[in-house]
Tab-separated table of N, CA and C in Angstrom:
chain	number	residue	atom	x	y	z
N	28	UNK	N	181.648	153.994	86.300
N	28	UNK	CA	180.195	153.548	86.484
N	28	UNK	C	180.638	152.873	87.943
N	29	UNK	N	179.846	153.353	88.922
N	29	UNK	CA	179.747	152.937	90.043
N	29	UNK	C	178.509	151.512	89.909
N	30	UNK	N	179.363	150.629	90.781
N	30	UNK	CA	179.003	149.068	90.707
N	30	UNK	C	177.482	149.116	90.989
N	31	UNK	N	176.876	147.555	90.665
N	31	UNK	CA	175.707	147.810	90.682
N	31	UNK	C	175.489	146.569	91.898
N	32	UNK	N	174.685	146.991	92.338
N	32	UNK	CA	173.658	145.549	93.838
N	32	UNK	C	173.555	144.758	93.426
N	33	UNK	N	173.707	143.679	93.777
N	33	UNK	CA	173.063	142.131	93.252
N	33	UNK	C	172.997	141.566	94.398
N	34	UNK	N	171.831	140.692	93.535
N	34	UNK	CA	170.983	139.677	94.551
N	34	UNK	C	170.709	137.881	93.656
N	35	UNK	N	171.058	136.998	94.028
N	35	UNK	CA	171.136	135.688	93.573
N	35	UNK	C	169.626	135.066	93.513
N	36	UNK	N	169.350	134.649	92.393
N	36	UNK	CA	167.904	134.391	92.904
N	36	UNK	C	167.602	133.462	93.997
N	37	UNK	N	168.979	132.808	94.689
N	37	UNK	CA	168.704	131.899	95.742
N	37	UNK	C	168.240	132.759	97.020
N	38	UNK	N	169.287	134.195	97.195
N	38	UNK	CA	168.844	134.917	97.687
N	38	UNK	C	167.718	135.424	97.966
N	39	UNK	N	167.246	136.254	96.454
N	39	UNK	CA	165.394	136.531	96.407
N	39	UNK	C	164.385	135.655	96.865
N	40	UNK	N	164.353	134.356	96.897
N	40	UNK	CA	163.598	133.051	97.172
N	40	UNK	C	163.519	133.432	98.486
N	41	UNK	N	164.766	133.255	99.033
N	41	UNK	CA	164.639	132.919	100.389
N	41	UNK	C	163.907	134.474	101.192
N	42	UNK	N	164.141	135.809	100.195
N	42	UNK	CA	163.534	136.899	101.019
N	42	UNK	C	162.048	137.148	100.997
N	43	UNK	N	161.642	136.564	99.468
N	43	UNK	CA	160.093	136.328	99.358
N	43	UNK	C	159.202	135.177	100.154
N	44	UNK	N	160.207	134.323	100.657
N	44	UNK	CA	159.377	133.435	101.542
N	44	UNK	C	159.402	133.637	102.907
N	45	UNK	N	160.069	134.626	103.086
N	45	UNK	CA	160.010	135.202	104.653
N	45	UNK	C	159.062	136.265	104.106
N	46	UNK	N	158.365	136.389	103.509
N	46	UNK	CA	157.016	137.883	103.318
N	46	UNK	C	157.944	139.319	102.839
N	47	UNK	N	158.459	139.078	102.710
N	47	UNK	CA	159.614	140.508	102.317
N	47	UNK	C	158.769	140.898	101.435
N	48	UNK	N	158.154	142.464	101.827
N	48	UNK	CA	157.556	143.568	100.236
N	48	UNK	C	158.919	143.817	99.512
N	49	UNK	N	159.341	143.269	98.225
N	49	UNK	CA	159.997	143.848	97.416
N	49	UNK	C	159.209	144.352	96.248
N	50	UNK	N	160.153	145.054	96.007
N	50	UNK	CA	159.730	145.874	94.365
N	50	UNK	C	160.293	144.795	93.453
N	51	UNK	N	160.023	144.127	92.953
N	51	UNK	CA	160.268	143.650	91.941
N	51	UNK	C	159.679	144.034	90.416
N	52	UNK	N	160.690	144.259	89.087
N	52	UNK	CA	159.932	144.815	88.050
N	52	UNK	C	161.469	143.673	87.018
N	53	UNK	N	160.528	143.144	85.690
N	53	UNK	CA	161.048	142.251	84.978
N	53	UNK	C	160.825	142.492	83.826
N	54	UNK	N	162.030	142.729	83.354
N	54	UNK	CA	162.509	143.849	81.839
N	54	UNK	C	162.328	142.968	80.685
N	55	UNK	N	161.891	141.625	80.779
N	55	UNK	CA	161.876	141.178	79.441
N	55	UNK	C	161.050	141.336	78.293
N	56	UNK	N	160.819	140.675	77.036
N	56	UNK	CA	160.238	141.138	76.533
N	56	UNK	C	158.544	140.164	76.782
N	57	UNK	N	157.805	140.797	75.622
N	57	UNK	CA	156.297	139.777	76.092
N	57	UNK	C	156.209	138.097	75.822
N	58	UNK	N	156.849	138.366	74.629
N	58	UNK	CA	157.313	136.872	74.457
N	58	UNK	C	157.770	135.619	75.323
N	59	UNK	N	158.381	136.440	76.361
N	59	UNK	CA	159.283	135.600	77.224
N	59	UNK	C	158.630	135.398	78.862
N	60	UNK	N	157.665	136.747	78.849
N	60	UNK	CA	156.705	136.607	80.310
N	60	UNK	C	155.893	135.687	80.280
N	61	UNK	N	155.057	135.477	79.198
N	61	UNK	CA	154.448	134.340	78.727
N	61	UNK	C	155.099	133.428	79.568
N	62	UNK	N	156.259	132.723	79.349
N	62	UNK	CA	156.653	131.583	80.225
N	62	UNK	C	157.107	131.975	81.339
N	63	UNK	N	156.696	132.776	82.207
N	63	UNK	CA	156.426	132.816	83.785
N	63	UNK	C	157.148	133.573	84.187
N	64	UNK	N	156.834	134.130	84.843
N	64	UNK	CA	157.427	135.479	86.294
N	64	UNK	C	156.889	134.977	87.220
N	65	UNK	N	157.724	136.040	88.440
N	65	UNK	CA	158.273	135.411	89.475
N	65	UNK	C	156.779	136.435	89.980
N	66	UNK	N	155.957	135.667	90.911
N	66	UNK	CA	154.652	136.609	91.545
N	66	UNK	C	154.994	138.135	92.278
N	67	UNK	N	154.391	138.760	91.737
N	67	UNK	CA	154.319	139.626	92.442
N	67	UNK	C	155.121	140.806	91.959
N	68	UNK	N	155.719	140.368	90.465
N	68	UNK	CA	156.784	141.501	89.614
N	68	UNK	C	155.917	142.114	88.480
N	69	UNK	N	156.361	143.296	88.891
N	69	UNK	CA	155.454	144.365	87.328
N	69	UNK	C	156.417	143.894	86.425
N	70	UNK	N	155.716	144.118	85.193
N	70	UNK	CA	156.597	143.494	83.766
N	70	UNK	C	156.259	145.355	82.910
N	71	UNK	N	157.570	145.550	82.970
N	71	UNK	CA	158.295	146.741	82.272
N	71	UNK	C	159.331	146.233	81.275
N	72	UNK	N	158.829	146.701	80.030
N	72	UNK	CA	159.961	145.801	78.666
N	72	UNK	C	160.928	147.163	79.051
N	73	UNK	N	162.487	146.572	79.126
N	73	UNK	CA	163.533	147.455	78.778
N	73	UNK	C	163.566	148.801	78.444
N	74	UNK	N	162.637	148.427	76.966
N	74	UNK	CA	162.617	149.706	76.043
N	74	UNK	C	161.961	150.660	76.390
N	75	UNK	N	161.131	150.083	77.312
N	75	UNK	CA	159.953	151.097	77.977
N	75	UNK	C	160.564	151.675	79.564
N	76	UNK	N	160.737	151.355	79.200
N	76	UNK	CA	161.758	151.815	81.079
N	76	UNK	C	161.908	153.500	81.198
N	77	UNK	N	162.561	154.302	80.035
N	77	UNK	CA	162.879	155.217	80.185
N	77	UNK	C	161.664	156.366	80.206
N	78	UNK	N	160.384	155.521	79.498
N	78	UNK	CA	158.974	156.715	79.439
N	78	UNK	C	158.123	156.038	80.502
N	79	UNK	N	158.700	155.004	81.549
N	79	UNK	CA	157.706	154.787	82.722
N	79	UNK	C	158.325	155.192	84.316
N	80	UNK	N	159.683	155.944	84.174
N	80	UNK	CA	160.319	156.264	85.163
N	80	UNK	C	159.176	156.805	86.362
N	81	UNK	N	157.936	157.629	85.975
N	81	UNK	CA	157.476	157.836	87.196
N	81	UNK	C	156.378	156.692	87.963
N	82	UNK	N	157.116	155.903	87.501
N	82	UNK	CA	156.555	154.326	88.182
N	82	UNK	C	157.138	154.138	89.330
N	83	UNK	N	158.406	154.877	89.410
N	83	UNK	CA	159.467	154.110	90.570
N	83	UNK	C	159.649	155.253	91.141
N	84	UNK	N	159.786	155.256	92.700
N	84	UNK	CA	159.955	155.693	93.411
N	84	UNK	C	161.655	156.106	94.201
N	85	UNK	N	162.184	157.528	94.323
N	85	UNK	CA	163.697	157.168	94.382
N	85	UNK	C	164.076	157.096	96.146
N	86	UNK	N	162.799	156.611	96.850
N	86	UNK	CA	162.721	156.111	98.056
N	86	UNK	C	162.312	154.487	98.259
N	87	UNK	N	162.131	153.771	97.443
N	87	UNK	CA	162.279	152.605	97.331
N	87	UNK	C	163.408	151.847	96.557
N	88	UNK	N	163.589	150.584	96.878
N	88	UNK	CA	164.353	149.674	96.250
N	88	UNK	C	164.000	148.784	95.190
N	89	UNK	N	164.413	149.028	94.109
N	89	UNK	CA	163.822	148.004	92.804
N	89	UNK	C	164.773	147.085	92.745
N	90	UNK	N	164.327	145.707	92.915
N	90	UNK	CA	165.061	144.522	91.708
N	90	UNK	C	164.216	144.183	90.425
N	91	UNK	N	165.732	143.609	89.791
N	91	UNK	CA	165.614	143.626	88.010
N	91	UNK	C	165.715	142.227	87.302
N	92	UNK	N	164.755	141.789	86.704
N	92	UNK	CA	164.632	140.548	86.303
N	92	UNK	C	164.972	140.629	84.871
N	93	UNK	N	165.741	139.994	83.821
N	93	UNK	CA	165.904	139.571	82.472
N	93	UNK	C	165.932	137.894	82.774
N	94	UNK	N	165.481	137.680	81.471
N	94	UNK	CA	166.303	136.215	80.912
N	94	UNK	C	167.512	135.771	81.665
N	95	UNK	N	168.808	136.584	81.940
N	95	UNK	CA	170.347	136.084	82.058
N	95	UNK	C	170.921	137.113	83.023
N	96	UNK	N	170.530	137.870	83.164
N	96	UNK	CA	171.102	139.469	83.984
N	96	UNK	C	171.577	140.471	83.476
N	97	UNK	N	171.836	140.044	81.920
N	97	UNK	CA	172.298	141.205	81.454
N	97	UNK	C	171.493	142.861	81.027
N	98	UNK	N	170.540	142.656	80.078
N	98	UNK	CA	169.285	143.206	80.333
N	98	UNK	C	169.172	143.967	81.492
N	99	UNK	N	169.009	143.075	82.732
N	99	UNK	CA	168.438	143.614	83.516
N	99	UNK	C	169.556	144.698	84.625
N	100	UNK	N	171.276	143.994	84.226
N	100	UNK	CA	172.168	145.071	85.007
N	100	UNK	C	172.295	146.030	83.862
N	101	UNK	N	171.535	146.245	82.739
N	101	UNK	CA	172.034	147.659	81.709
N	101	UNK	C	170.729	148.534	82.179
N	102	UNK	N	169.531	147.690	82.313
N	102	UNK	CA	168.874	148.864	83.587
N	102	UNK	C	169.109	149.521	84.298
N	103	UNK	N	169.396	148.547	85.439
N	103	UNK	CA	170.230	149.150	86.481
N	103	UNK	C	171.043	150.000	86.285
N	104	UNK	N	172.003	150.429	85.746
N	104	UNK	CA	173.005	151.289	85.114
N	104	UNK	C	172.483	152.519	85.295
N	105	UNK	N	171.244	152.242	83.803
N	105	UNK	CA	170.408	153.345	83.541
N	105	UNK	C	169.583	154.294	84.441
N	106	UNK	N	169.162	153.534	85.429
N	106	UNK	CA	168.131	153.923	86.248
N	106	UNK	C	169.307	154.217	87.847
N	107	UNK	N	170.411	153.667	87.895
N	107	UNK	CA	171.049	154.207	88.732
N	107	UNK	C	171.725	155.617	88.818
N	108	UNK	N	171.738	155.853	87.242
N	108	UNK	CA	172.048	156.733	87.005
N	108	UNK	C	171.173	158.096	86.968
N	109	UNK	N	169.908	157.527	87.429
N	109	UNK	CA	169.196	159.301	87.430
N	109	UNK	C	168.467	158.516	88.599
N	110	UNK	N	168.969	158.334	89.873
N	110	UNK	CA	169.076	158.863	91.261
N	110	UNK	C	168.304	157.448	92.247
N	111	UNK	N	167.949	156.470	91.244
N	111	UNK	CA	167.141	155.548	92.049
N	111	UNK	C	167.979	153.888	92.450
N	112	UNK	N	167.404	154.170	93.390
N	112	UNK	CA	167.922	152.477	94.331
N	112	UNK	C	168.065	150.948	93.261
N	113	UNK	N	168.758	150.698	92.807
N	113	UNK	CA	168.352	149.299	91.966
N	113	UNK	C	169.253	148.287	92.292
N	114	UNK	N	168.501	146.776	92.398
N	114	UNK	CA	169.342	145.616	92.228
N	114	UNK	C	169.589	144.673	91.146
N	115	UNK	N	170.541	144.100	90.890
N	115	UNK	CA	170.318	142.759	89.460
N	115	UNK	C	170.140	141.972	90.586
N	116	UNK	N	169.325	140.941	89.969
N	116	UNK	CA	168.781	139.845	90.192
N	116	UNK	C	169.821	138.886	89.030
N	117	UNK	N	171.200	138.261	89.627
N	117	UNK	CA	172.196	138.117	88.559
N	117	UNK	C	171.237	136.866	88.366
N	118	UNK	N	171.399	136.091	87.106
N	118	UNK	CA	171.383	134.556	86.612
N	118	UNK	C	170.052	134.942	85.712
N	119	UNK	N	169.553	135.804	86.244
N	119	UNK	CA	167.949	135.665	85.832
N	119	UNK	C	167.649	134.517	85.500
N	120	UNK	N	166.273	134.918	85.044
N	120	UNK	CA	164.592	133.502	84.991
N	120	UNK	C	165.523	132.047	85.046
N	121	UNK	N	166.435	132.917	83.646
N	121	UNK	CA	167.621	130.829	83.551
N	121	UNK	C	168.102	130.226	84.932
N	122	UNK	N	168.435	131.382	85.836
N	122	UNK	CA	168.973	130.033	87.214
N	122	UNK	C	167.666	130.086	87.870
N	123	UNK	N	166.261	131.192	87.992
N	123	UNK	CA	165.222	131.017	88.712
N	123	UNK	C	164.959	129.455	89.167
N	124	UNK	N	164.678	128.974	90.313
N	124	UNK	CA	163.903	127.731	90.635
N	124	UNK	C	162.561	127.721	91.582
N	125	UNK	N	161.907	128.808	91.716
N	125	UNK	CA	161.417	129.657	92.779
N	125	UNK	C	159.709	129.197	91.666
N	126	UNK	N	158.793	129.453	92.259
N	126	UNK	CA	157.521	129.377	91.433
N	126	UNK	C	157.497	130.976	90.300
N	127	UNK	N	156.326	130.288	89.333
N	127	UNK	CA	156.722	131.246	88.585
N	127	UNK	C	154.849	131.626	88.352
N	128	UNK	N	154.383	132.628	87.913
N	128	UNK	CA	152.829	132.823	87.939
N	128	UNK	C	152.814	133.412	85.606
C-alpha cells in the first residue's frame, strides 16, 4: 500500500491563514459536523465518497478531515487507489485549534 501524504492541523491552519486555495473535505457524520467544521470544507460523509467520485478532479489535491484522522486516512487510501491526489489531516478535529463554522 502506497504511503499517504499527511498534514498537521498547525500546518493546515498556517496555509489557510496565508490565503491558500485548499480543497478540504470533511468525511465525518452529520451529527459530528454540527459541532463545527473548518471554514471552506466540503462535507461528504465517508460512506458517501464512492458515489461522489465525480466531485473530485485528478488535477487537484484534496485534504481529508475527520474526528481523529483514522477515517480520513481510510478515505485517502481509497481515493489514492483511484488515482486522486490526497492528503490526510493527522489528529483530525480533535487536534484542530483554528476557527470553525
